[in-house]
Amino acid sequence: MTAPPPETPDSAARGGGPGQWAIPRGLIVLLIAAATVVAITGAKAFAGVLGPVFLALMLAIAVQPIQQWMQRRGRPAWLGMLAALVTVYLILLGLVAAMAVSAAQLATSLPDYSDQFGDLLDQVQNLLARFGIDQERIDHALSGFDFGKLVELLEDLLRGLAGAFSNLLFVVTLLLFMVFDGMTIGRRIGVLRTMRPDIAEALGSFTAGTRKYLIVSTVFGLIVAVLDGVALWILAVPFPLLWALLSFITNYIPNIGFVIGLVPPALLALLDSGVPKMIWVIVVYCVFNVVVQSVIQPKYVGDAVGLSVTITFLSLVFWSWVLGALGALLAIPLTLLAKALLLDIDPSTRWMDVLIGERAPDRGRRAPAESPDPPG
């Protein structure tokens, strides 16, 4: 007589036999949904802390290859840490300083365009009156347009981007600790790979995908920034360097970054020189940015991170809602982190990569994940 197989938690949950305790599948779905809501609510409540932590993590991952390169050349670990730390500090402080100086210049110059804004409203009123629209309706429609509100809108936009780096002291301090830990992360991953290879593979996929995404976005961001800045300078649009910097930063925002970077220079061109120059700005941005950001860049980003266009857009919406402006900038890396911790970490859930990926992998093959660091 054959003895029945031993009861396992899995078989009990599935109700594998008479007398075994079973959890209804609907209850499992409800518990997962409730846990997800609690986790999202907590993340939103602590967005002021989580946002800078994720920013520091992304920057630390970005400069980690400097430490690896120094170690491969036989340099002391502390020297690699110092080189990576100086590099990331210069990048961070350079961006913050450039945004602060440009925003201050813009804030002091925008009030000079109040007369042009009034003239523009008068032209709109005359145009609407020619089409036989009642004056009362015109006044009611244009009553909400105020130059002060326009100034506040532009300032809020720049303040929101600068606010992504508002906890600068916290980010700088956290980067120091993360880069310091980077000196031994290679050995830790090596040990983890022998103990839990699935977790090591998931973390390796996350770090490799994040670095590829940052490299692709940075390269294309620089290309777009140079093209936009030169075009705006030729068109004599005020503050071309500011708008070039804005194009570079918004390039990290998937799908709608182009629109965010276009609106301020187009509005300023309208106030400075009228409708023809605004149209030229829109045309130039569409030619450069649409070709680069909508045709060329998505192919490289999709190959780098393995996420479909729909998933990237939903990631942007979700992380912007949870973490604000910083969530929009880090939407793709945050999604890669969530994917690594929730899907890639468990072989039984990796099949979902086929559904959310940019393209289906070859049947029976799985690309090997890159290690975040060589064991050292």
mmCIF file of C-alpha atoms in Angstrom:
data_model
loop_
_atom_site.group_PDB
_atom_site.id
_atom_site.type_symbol
_atom_site.label_atom_id
_atom_site.label_comp_id
_atom_site.label_asym_id
_atom_site.label_seq_id
_atom_site.Cartn_x
_atom_site.Cartn_y
_atom_site.Cartn_z
ATOM 1 C CA MET A 1 0.000 0.000 0.000
ATOM 2 C CA THR A 2 1.443 3.332 -1.035
ATOM 3 C CA ALA A 3 1.588 6.065 1.603
ATOM 4 C CA PRO A 4 -0.061 9.375 0.654
ATOM 5 C CA PRO A 5 2.314 12.187 -0.232
ATOM 6 C CA PRO A 6 3.198 14.510 2.634
ATOM 7 C CA GLU A 7 1.100 17.609 2.944
ATOM 8 C CA THR A 8 2.818 20.826 1.965
ATOM 9 C CA PRO A 9 1.679 24.432 2.456
ATOM 10 C CA ASP A 10 1.150 24.670 -1.300
ATOM 11 C CA SER A 11 -1.058 21.626 -1.443
ATOM 12 C CA ALA A 12 -2.978 22.779 1.627
ATOM 13 C CA ALA A 13 -3.636 26.164 0.078
ATOM 14 C CA ARG A 14 -4.835 24.497 -3.114
ATOM 15 C CA GLY A 15 -7.000 22.040 -1.224
ATOM 16 C CA GLY A 16 -5.156 19.011 -2.547
ATOM 17 C CA GLY A 17 -7.208 16.403 -0.695
ATOM 18 C CA PRO A 18 -10.047 15.762 1.754
ATOM 19 C CA GLY A 19 -9.544 17.306 5.146
ATOM 20 C CA GLN A 20 -6.923 19.734 3.895
ATOM 21 C CA TRP A 21 -7.379 23.436 4.576
ATOM 22 C CA ALA A 22 -7.860 25.506 1.409
ATOM 23 C CA ILE A 23 -7.773 29.265 0.886
ATOM 24 C CA PRO A 24 -10.299 30.374 -1.728
ATOM 25 C CA ARG A 25 -8.620 31.930 -4.729
ATOM 26 C CA GLY A 26 -10.942 34.939 -4.529
ATOM 27 C CA LEU A 27 -9.799 35.597 -0.968
ATOM 28 C CA ILE A 28 -6.166 35.472 -2.072
ATOM 29 C CA VAL A 29 -6.901 38.071 -4.758
ATOM 30 C CA LEU A 30 -8.641 40.311 -2.220
ATOM 31 C CA LEU A 31 -5.745 40.019 0.238
ATOM 32 C CA ILE A 32 -3.239 40.894 -2.487
ATOM 33 C CA ALA A 33 -5.348 43.877 -3.558
ATOM 34 C CA ALA A 34 -5.658 45.090 0.045
ATOM 35 C CA ALA A 35 -1.914 44.740 0.628
ATOM 36 C CA THR A 36 -1.232 46.649 -2.591
ATOM 37 C CA VAL A 37 -3.507 49.509 -1.531
ATOM 38 C CA VAL A 38 -1.824 49.696 1.881
ATOM 39 C CA ALA A 39 1.647 49.689 0.292
ATOM 40 C CA ILE A 40 0.744 52.395 -2.231
ATOM 41 C CA THR A 41 -0.878 54.555 0.457
ATOM 42 C CA GLY A 42 2.215 54.236 2.620
ATOM 43 C CA ALA A 43 4.502 55.097 -0.287
ATOM 44 C CA LYS A 44 2.410 58.173 -1.097
ATOM 45 C CA ALA A 45 2.444 59.271 2.542
ATOM 46 C CA PHE A 46 6.246 58.974 2.716
ATOM 47 C CA ALA A 47 6.894 60.359 -0.776
ATOM 48 C CA GLY A 48 9.127 63.090 0.665
ATOM 49 C CA VAL A 49 11.511 60.401 1.929
ATOM 50 C CA LEU A 50 11.109 57.658 -0.653
ATOM 51 C CA GLY A 51 11.642 59.998 -3.617
ATOM 52 C CA PRO A 52 15.120 61.177 -2.547
ATOM 53 C CA VAL A 53 16.051 57.612 -1.517
ATOM 54 C CA PHE A 54 15.218 56.303 -4.995
ATOM 55 C CA LEU A 55 17.036 59.248 -6.595
ATOM 56 C CA ALA A 56 20.152 58.481 -4.556
ATOM 57 C CA LEU A 57 19.876 54.795 -5.480
ATOM 58 C CA MET A 58 19.644 55.587 -9.206
ATOM 59 C CA LEU A 59 22.642 57.926 -9.041
ATOM 60 C CA ALA A 60 24.666 55.367 -7.083
ATOM 61 C CA ILE A 61 23.869 52.689 -9.676
ATOM 62 C CA ALA A 62 24.832 55.100 -12.460
ATOM 63 C CA VAL A 63 28.355 55.736 -11.096
ATOM 64 C CA GLN A 64 29.015 52.208 -9.817
ATOM 65 C CA PRO A 65 30.896 51.252 -13.035
ATOM 66 C CA ILE A 66 33.544 53.831 -12.079
ATOM 67 C CA GLN A 67 34.294 51.828 -8.934
ATOM 68 C CA GLN A 68 34.367 48.589 -10.911
ATOM 69 C CA TRP A 69 36.748 50.080 -13.465
ATOM 70 C CA MET A 70 39.115 51.328 -10.767
ATOM 71 C CA GLN A 71 39.115 47.935 -9.031
ATOM 72 C CA ARG A 72 39.818 46.093 -12.284
ATOM 73 C CA ARG A 73 42.860 48.305 -12.779
ATOM 74 C CA GLY A 74 44.158 47.323 -9.356
ATOM 75 C CA ARG A 75 43.405 50.641 -7.668
ATOM 76 C CA PRO A 76 42.418 50.731 -3.990
ATOM 77 C CA ALA A 77 38.702 50.414 -3.291
ATOM 78 C CA TRP A 78 38.623 53.754 -1.485
ATOM 79 C CA LEU A 79 40.018 55.508 -4.555
ATOM 80 C CA GLY A 80 37.212 54.134 -6.720
ATOM 81 C CA MET A 81 34.679 55.210 -4.115
ATOM 82 C CA LEU A 82 36.135 58.723 -4.059
ATOM 83 C CA ALA A 83 36.107 58.989 -7.879
ATOM 84 C CA ALA A 84 32.474 57.828 -8.070
ATOM 85 C CA LEU A 85 31.437 60.157 -5.272
ATOM 86 C CA VAL A 86 33.088 63.220 -6.822
ATOM 87 C CA THR A 87 31.525 62.418 -10.211
ATOM 88 C CA VAL A 88 27.982 62.080 -8.903
ATOM 89 C CA TYR A 89 28.319 65.173 -6.696
ATOM 90 C CA LEU A 90 29.488 67.267 -9.644
ATOM 91 C CA ILE A 91 26.583 66.057 -11.795
ATOM 92 C CA LEU A 92 23.996 66.682 -9.096
ATOM 93 C CA LEU A 93 25.291 70.072 -8.017
ATOM 94 C CA GLY A 94 25.750 71.194 -11.629
ATOM 95 C CA LEU A 95 22.118 70.423 -12.497
ATOM 96 C CA VAL A 96 20.775 72.098 -9.368
ATOM 97 C CA ALA A 97 22.929 75.206 -9.838
ATOM 98 C CA ALA A 98 21.989 75.561 -13.503
ATOM 99 C CA MET A 99 18.273 75.189 -12.731
ATOM 100 C CA ALA A 100 18.444 77.684 -9.844
ATOM 101 C CA VAL A 101 20.298 80.367 -11.831
ATOM 102 C CA SER A 102 18.084 79.965 -14.898
ATOM 103 C CA ALA A 103 14.868 80.026 -12.868
ATOM 104 C CA ALA A 104 16.003 83.194 -11.089
ATOM 105 C CA GLN A 105 16.749 84.903 -14.422
ATOM 106 C CA LEU A 106 13.374 83.870 -15.774
ATOM 107 C CA ALA A 107 11.532 85.113 -12.679
ATOM 108 C CA THR A 108 13.137 88.549 -12.953
ATOM 109 C CA SER A 109 12.493 88.889 -16.710
ATOM 110 C CA LEU A 110 8.933 87.570 -17.066
ATOM 111 C CA PRO A 111 7.205 90.676 -15.613
ATOM 112 C CA ASP A 112 8.622 92.692 -18.540
ATOM 113 C CA TYR A 113 6.241 90.834 -20.859
ATOM 114 C CA SER A 114 3.022 91.943 -19.135
ATOM 115 C CA ASP A 115 2.306 94.566 -21.834
ATOM 116 C CA GLN A 116 2.794 92.028 -24.625
ATOM 117 C CA PHE A 117 0.393 89.680 -22.861
ATOM 118 C CA GLY A 118 -2.236 92.435 -22.696
ATOM 119 C CA ASP A 119 -1.805 93.169 -26.396
ATOM 120 C CA LEU A 120 -2.180 89.466 -27.167
ATOM 121 C CA LEU A 121 -5.477 89.315 -25.277
ATOM 122 C CA ASP A 122 -6.727 92.352 -27.198
ATOM 123 C CA GLN A 123 -5.902 90.640 -30.497
ATOM 124 C CA VAL A 124 -7.766 87.528 -29.390
ATOM 125 C CA GLN A 125 -10.799 89.636 -28.432
ATOM 126 C CA ASN A 126 -10.836 91.373 -31.808
ATOM 127 C CA LEU A 127 -10.511 88.040 -33.615
ATOM 128 C CA LEU A 128 -13.422 86.538 -31.705
ATOM 129 C CA ALA A 129 -15.526 89.639 -32.286
ATOM 130 C CA ARG A 130 -14.999 89.310 -36.049
ATOM 131 C CA PHE A 131 -16.628 85.895 -35.887
ATOM 132 C CA GLY A 132 -19.718 87.474 -34.349
ATOM 133 C CA ILE A 133 -19.214 86.192 -30.810
ATOM 134 C CA ASP A 134 -20.987 88.247 -28.174
ATOM 135 C CA GLN A 135 -18.716 90.605 -26.216
ATOM 136 C CA GLU A 136 -20.049 89.364 -22.901
ATOM 137 C CA ARG A 137 -19.115 85.816 -23.793
ATOM 138 C CA ILE A 138 -15.672 86.965 -24.910
ATOM 139 C CA ASP A 139 -15.086 88.746 -21.610
ATOM 140 C CA HIS A 140 -16.279 85.723 -19.687
ATOM 141 C CA ALA A 141 -14.019 83.343 -21.666
ATOM 142 C CA LEU A 142 -10.931 85.526 -21.307
ATOM 143 C CA SER A 143 -11.493 86.527 -17.698
ATOM 144 C CA GLY A 144 -9.540 83.525 -16.464
ATOM 145 C CA PHE A 145 -6.445 84.476 -18.458
ATOM 146 C CA ASP A 146 -4.148 86.554 -16.316
ATOM 147 C CA PHE A 147 -0.448 87.236 -16.865
ATOM 148 C CA GLY A 148 0.250 86.717 -13.191
ATOM 149 C CA LYS A 149 -1.211 83.226 -13.427
ATOM 150 C CA LEU A 150 0.942 82.509 -16.480
ATOM 151 C CA VAL A 151 4.044 83.602 -14.584
ATOM 152 C CA GLU A 152 3.030 81.408 -11.653
ATOM 153 C CA LEU A 153 2.478 78.468 -14.012
ATOM 154 C CA LEU A 154 5.948 78.711 -15.520
ATOM 155 C CA GLU A 155 7.542 79.229 -12.125
ATOM 156 C CA ASP A 156 5.630 76.257 -10.690
ATOM 157 C CA LEU A 157 6.854 74.090 -13.542
ATOM 158 C CA LEU A 158 10.483 74.970 -12.931
ATOM 159 C CA ARG A 159 9.988 74.824 -9.171
ATOM 160 C CA GLY A 160 8.509 71.344 -9.517
ATOM 161 C CA LEU A 161 11.556 70.128 -11.436
ATOM 162 C CA ALA A 162 13.919 71.817 -9.013
ATOM 163 C CA GLY A 163 11.859 70.408 -6.153
ATOM 164 C CA ALA A 164 12.887 66.949 -7.297
ATOM 165 C CA PHE A 165 16.298 67.853 -5.880
ATOM 166 C CA SER A 166 14.963 69.866 -2.929
ATOM 167 C CA ASN A 167 16.223 67.447 -0.268
ATOM 168 C CA LEU A 168 19.720 67.950 -1.589
ATOM 169 C CA LEU A 169 21.473 67.507 1.764
ATOM 170 C CA PHE A 170 19.648 64.232 2.391
ATOM 171 C CA VAL A 171 20.456 62.943 -1.101
ATOM 172 C CA VAL A 172 24.122 63.946 -0.818
ATOM 173 C CA THR A 173 24.473 62.239 2.561
ATOM 174 C CA LEU A 174 22.680 59.097 1.402
ATOM 175 C CA LEU A 175 24.866 58.938 -1.703
ATOM 176 C CA LEU A 176 27.950 58.941 0.515
ATOM 177 C CA PHE A 177 26.749 55.823 2.331
ATOM 178 C CA MET A 178 25.562 54.057 -0.836
ATOM 179 C CA VAL A 179 28.809 54.659 -2.697
ATOM 180 C CA PHE A 180 30.717 53.514 0.386
ATOM 181 C CA ASP A 181 28.708 50.271 0.401
ATOM 182 C CA GLY A 182 29.481 49.938 -3.292
ATOM 183 C CA MET A 183 33.059 48.978 -2.426
ATOM 184 C CA THR A 184 31.869 45.572 -1.156
ATOM 185 C CA ILE A 185 28.660 45.045 -3.147
ATOM 186 C CA GLY A 186 30.455 42.787 -5.626
ATOM 187 C CA ARG A 187 31.414 40.269 -2.957
ATOM 188 C CA ARG A 188 27.929 40.427 -1.463
ATOM 189 C CA ILE A 189 26.297 39.680 -4.804
ATOM 190 C CA GLY A 190 28.745 36.815 -5.297
ATOM 191 C CA VAL A 191 27.696 35.263 -1.994
ATOM 192 C CA LEU A 192 24.026 35.911 -2.760
ATOM 193 C CA ARG A 193 24.398 34.186 -6.119
ATOM 194 C CA THR A 194 25.510 30.986 -4.419
ATOM 195 C CA MET A 195 22.722 31.133 -1.816
ATOM 196 C CA ARG A 196 19.760 32.534 -3.760
ATOM 197 C CA PRO A 197 20.541 32.643 -7.492
ATOM 198 C CA ASP A 198 17.027 33.789 -8.440
ATOM 199 C CA ILE A 199 17.289 36.907 -6.259
ATOM 200 C CA ALA A 200 20.773 37.657 -7.578
ATOM 201 C CA GLU A 201 19.514 37.313 -11.143
ATOM 202 C CA ALA A 202 16.558 39.642 -10.504
ATOM 203 C CA LEU A 203 18.770 42.299 -8.915
ATOM 204 C CA GLY A 204 21.263 41.923 -11.747
ATOM 205 C CA SER A 205 18.502 42.495 -14.308
ATOM 206 C CA PHE A 206 17.364 45.599 -12.436
ATOM 207 C CA THR A 207 20.803 47.209 -12.200
ATOM 208 C CA ALA A 208 21.714 46.338 -15.794
ATOM 209 C CA GLY A 209 18.403 47.644 -17.145
ATOM 210 C CA THR A 210 18.636 50.810 -15.057
ATOM 211 C CA ARG A 211 22.141 51.600 -16.281
ATOM 212 C CA LYS A 212 21.187 51.001 -19.907
ATOM 213 C CA TYR A 213 18.135 53.218 -19.535
ATOM 214 C CA LEU A 214 20.133 56.017 -17.906
ATOM 215 C CA ILE A 215 22.807 55.822 -20.602
ATOM 216 C CA VAL A 216 20.282 55.858 -23.466
ATOM 217 C CA SER A 217 18.213 58.684 -21.937
ATOM 218 C CA THR A 218 21.300 60.759 -21.148
ATOM 219 C CA VAL A 219 22.780 60.406 -24.640
ATOM 220 C CA PHE A 220 19.530 61.244 -26.415
ATOM 221 C CA GLY A 221 18.798 63.980 -23.871
ATOM 222 C CA LEU A 222 22.094 65.667 -24.673
ATOM 223 C CA ILE A 223 21.399 65.398 -28.405
ATOM 224 C CA VAL A 224 17.933 66.926 -28.027
ATOM 225 C CA ALA A 225 19.196 69.640 -25.665
ATOM 226 C CA VAL A 226 21.927 70.735 -28.079
ATOM 227 C CA LEU A 227 19.571 70.758 -31.067
ATOM 228 C CA ASP A 228 16.854 72.665 -29.204
ATOM 229 C CA GLY A 229 19.279 75.133 -27.653
ATOM 230 C CA VAL A 230 20.956 75.968 -30.964
ATOM 231 C CA ALA A 231 17.594 76.306 -32.732
ATOM 232 C CA LEU A 232 16.209 78.615 -30.037
ATOM 233 C CA TRP A 233 19.393 80.695 -30.123
ATOM 234 C CA ILE A 234 19.080 81.084 -33.902
ATOM 235 C CA LEU A 235 15.414 82.050 -33.510
ATOM 236 C CA ALA A 236 16.426 84.583 -30.815
ATOM 237 C CA VAL A 237 14.067 83.097 -28.218
ATOM 238 C CA PRO A 238 14.994 84.377 -24.727
ATOM 239 C CA PHE A 239 16.848 82.003 -22.374
ATOM 240 C CA PRO A 240 17.849 79.298 -24.875
ATOM 241 C CA LEU A 241 20.198 77.663 -22.341
ATOM 242 C CA LEU A 242 17.368 77.309 -19.818
ATOM 243 C CA TRP A 243 15.071 75.667 -22.341
ATOM 244 C CA ALA A 244 17.884 73.381 -23.541
ATOM 245 C CA LEU A 245 18.429 72.296 -19.931
ATOM 246 C CA LEU A 246 14.687 71.760 -19.555
ATOM 247 C CA SER A 247 14.689 69.579 -22.693
ATOM 248 C CA PHE A 248 17.516 67.505 -21.245
ATOM 249 C CA ILE A 249 15.774 66.940 -17.901
ATOM 250 C CA THR A 250 12.332 66.248 -19.363
ATOM 251 C CA ASN A 251 13.871 63.658 -21.686
ATOM 252 C CA TYR A 252 13.883 61.339 -18.663
ATOM 253 C CA ILE A 253 10.073 61.663 -18.498
ATOM 254 C CA PRO A 254 8.644 59.057 -20.882
ATOM 255 C CA ASN A 255 5.961 59.848 -23.454
ATOM 256 C CA ILE A 256 5.056 63.409 -22.374
ATOM 257 C CA GLY A 257 8.471 64.891 -21.569
ATOM 258 C CA PHE A 258 8.598 66.471 -25.024
ATOM 259 C CA VAL A 259 5.363 68.393 -24.396
ATOM 260 C CA ILE A 260 6.533 69.639 -20.983
ATOM 261 C CA GLY A 261 9.763 70.901 -22.509
ATOM 262 C CA LEU A 262 7.967 72.591 -25.422
ATOM 263 C CA VAL A 263 5.293 74.648 -23.649
ATOM 264 C CA PRO A 264 7.473 77.248 -21.817
ATOM 265 C CA PRO A 265 9.679 78.306 -24.783
ATOM 266 C CA ALA A 266 6.671 78.368 -27.117
ATOM 267 C CA LEU A 267 4.739 80.653 -24.749
ATOM 268 C CA LEU A 268 7.743 82.917 -24.273
ATOM 269 C CA ALA A 269 8.293 83.103 -28.043
ATOM 270 C CA LEU A 270 4.633 84.091 -28.415
ATOM 271 C CA LEU A 271 4.979 86.893 -25.879
ATOM 272 C CA ASP A 272 8.339 88.038 -27.208
ATOM 273 C CA SER A 273 7.726 88.075 -30.954
ATOM 274 C CA GLY A 274 4.190 86.937 -31.687
ATOM 275 C CA VAL A 275 2.520 83.949 -33.296
ATOM 276 C CA PRO A 276 4.983 83.340 -36.198
ATOM 277 C CA LYS A 277 7.921 82.750 -33.869
ATOM 278 C CA MET A 278 5.824 80.503 -31.620
ATOM 279 C CA ILE A 279 4.923 78.422 -34.670
ATOM 280 C CA TRP A 280 8.587 78.174 -35.619
ATOM 281 C CA VAL A 281 9.457 76.962 -32.107
ATOM 282 C CA ILE A 282 6.726 74.317 -32.273
ATOM 283 C CA VAL A 283 7.857 73.183 -35.729
ATOM 284 C CA VAL A 284 11.519 72.963 -34.667
ATOM 285 C CA TYR A 285 10.672 71.008 -31.528
ATOM 286 C CA CYS A 286 8.406 68.660 -33.449
ATOM 287 C CA VAL A 287 11.061 67.988 -36.075
ATOM 288 C CA PHE A 288 13.876 67.385 -33.592
ATOM 289 C CA ASN A 289 12.103 65.955 -30.580
ATOM 290 C CA VAL A 290 9.485 63.832 -32.313
ATOM 291 C CA VAL A 291 12.082 62.205 -34.561
ATOM 292 C CA VAL A 292 14.549 61.606 -31.731
ATOM 293 C CA GLN A 293 12.214 60.937 -28.785
ATOM 294 C CA SER A 294 9.305 59.265 -30.563
ATOM 295 C CA VAL A 295 10.992 57.365 -33.394
ATOM 296 C CA ILE A 296 14.618 56.608 -32.515
ATOM 297 C CA GLN A 297 14.839 56.673 -28.715
ATOM 298 C CA PRO A 298 11.897 54.336 -27.878
ATOM 299 C CA LYS A 299 13.543 51.505 -29.818
ATOM 300 C CA TYR A 300 16.715 51.765 -27.749
ATOM 301 C CA VAL A 301 14.809 52.282 -24.494
ATOM 302 C CA GLY A 302 12.576 49.285 -25.213
ATOM 303 C CA ASP A 303 15.597 47.094 -25.927
ATOM 304 C CA ALA A 304 17.331 48.385 -22.786
ATOM 305 C CA VAL A 305 14.559 47.976 -20.223
ATOM 306 C CA GLY A 306 12.232 45.395 -21.799
ATOM 307 C CA LEU A 307 9.026 47.346 -21.110
ATOM 308 C CA SER A 308 6.249 48.009 -23.598
ATOM 309 C CA VAL A 309 5.138 51.530 -24.500
ATOM 310 C CA THR A 310 1.866 51.044 -22.625
ATOM 311 C CA ILE A 311 3.672 49.972 -19.458
ATOM 312 C CA THR A 312 6.036 52.953 -19.636
ATOM 313 C CA PHE A 313 3.115 55.361 -19.934
ATOM 314 C CA LEU A 314 1.222 53.732 -17.056
ATOM 315 C CA SER A 315 4.435 53.827 -15.036
ATOM 316 C CA LEU A 316 4.687 57.558 -15.639
ATOM 317 C CA VAL A 317 1.096 58.138 -14.496
ATOM 318 C CA PHE A 318 1.399 55.907 -11.442
ATOM 319 C CA TRP A 319 4.750 57.086 -10.091
ATOM 320 C CA SER A 320 3.913 60.742 -10.759
ATOM 321 C CA TRP A 321 0.796 60.296 -8.643
ATOM 322 C CA VAL A 322 2.713 58.542 -5.860
ATOM 323 C CA LEU A 323 5.964 60.551 -5.714
ATOM 324 C CA GLY A 324 5.220 63.750 -7.655
ATOM 325 C CA ALA A 325 7.724 65.308 -10.065
ATOM 326 C CA LEU A 326 10.516 63.017 -8.921
ATOM 327 C CA GLY A 327 8.326 60.016 -9.672
ATOM 328 C CA ALA A 328 7.917 61.244 -13.255
ATOM 329 C CA LEU A 329 11.691 61.515 -13.698
ATOM 330 C CA LEU A 330 12.349 58.079 -12.206
ATOM 331 C CA ALA A 331 9.270 56.256 -13.508
ATOM 332 C CA ILE A 332 11.160 53.702 -15.621
ATOM 333 C CA PRO A 333 13.840 52.769 -13.019
ATOM 334 C CA LEU A 334 11.170 52.505 -10.319
ATOM 335 C CA THR A 335 9.121 50.185 -12.530
ATOM 336 C CA LEU A 336 12.207 48.061 -13.179
ATOM 337 C CA LEU A 337 12.775 47.836 -9.414
ATOM 338 C CA ALA A 338 9.163 46.817 -8.781
ATOM 339 C CA LYS A 339 9.388 44.274 -11.613
ATOM 340 C CA ALA A 340 12.570 42.776 -10.149
ATOM 341 C CA LEU A 341 11.152 42.509 -6.614
ATOM 342 C CA LEU A 342 7.675 41.298 -7.560
ATOM 343 C CA LEU A 343 8.126 39.253 -10.755
ATOM 344 C CA ASP A 344 11.717 38.406 -11.637
ATOM 345 C CA ILE A 345 12.558 37.298 -8.122
ATOM 346 C CA ASP A 346 10.249 34.282 -8.429
ATOM 347 C CA PRO A 347 10.632 31.865 -11.387
ATOM 348 C CA SER A 348 6.908 31.067 -11.215
ATOM 349 C CA THR A 349 5.969 34.671 -12.091
ATOM 350 C CA ARG A 350 8.547 35.405 -14.791
ATOM 351 C CA TRP A 351 6.037 34.458 -17.464
ATOM 352 C CA MET A 352 4.569 37.952 -17.003
ATOM 353 C CA ASP A 353 7.650 39.387 -18.724
ATOM 354 C CA VAL A 354 6.128 38.152 -21.963
ATOM 355 C CA LEU A 355 3.039 40.321 -21.369
ATOM 356 C CA ILE A 356 4.707 43.537 -20.213
ATOM 357 C CA GLY A 357 7.840 43.369 -22.348
ATOM 358 C CA GLU A 358 8.582 45.334 -25.494
ATOM 359 C CA ARG A 359 8.748 42.138 -27.492
ATOM 360 C CA ALA A 360 8.224 38.461 -26.765
ATOM 361 C CA PRO A 361 11.402 36.490 -26.041
ATOM 362 C CA ASP A 362 12.364 33.413 -28.008
ATOM 363 C CA ARG A 363 10.556 30.350 -26.738
ATOM 364 C CA GLY A 364 12.576 28.383 -24.231
ATOM 365 C CA ARG A 365 15.281 31.006 -23.986
ATOM 366 C CA ARG A 366 15.917 33.548 -21.297
ATOM 367 C CA ALA A 367 18.585 36.174 -21.694
ATOM 368 C CA PRO A 368 21.130 35.961 -18.883
ATOM 369 C CA ALA A 369 20.991 38.877 -16.514
ATOM 370 C CA GLU A 370 24.028 41.042 -16.114
ATOM 371 C CA SER A 371 25.611 41.061 -12.723
ATOM 372 C CA PRO A 372 25.488 44.396 -10.927
ATOM 373 C CA ASP A 373 29.113 43.948 -9.940
ATOM 374 C CA PRO A 374 31.810 41.379 -10.584
ATOM 375 C CA PRO A 375 32.586 39.482 -7.396
ATOM 376 C CA GLY A 376 35.562 41.128 -5.871
#
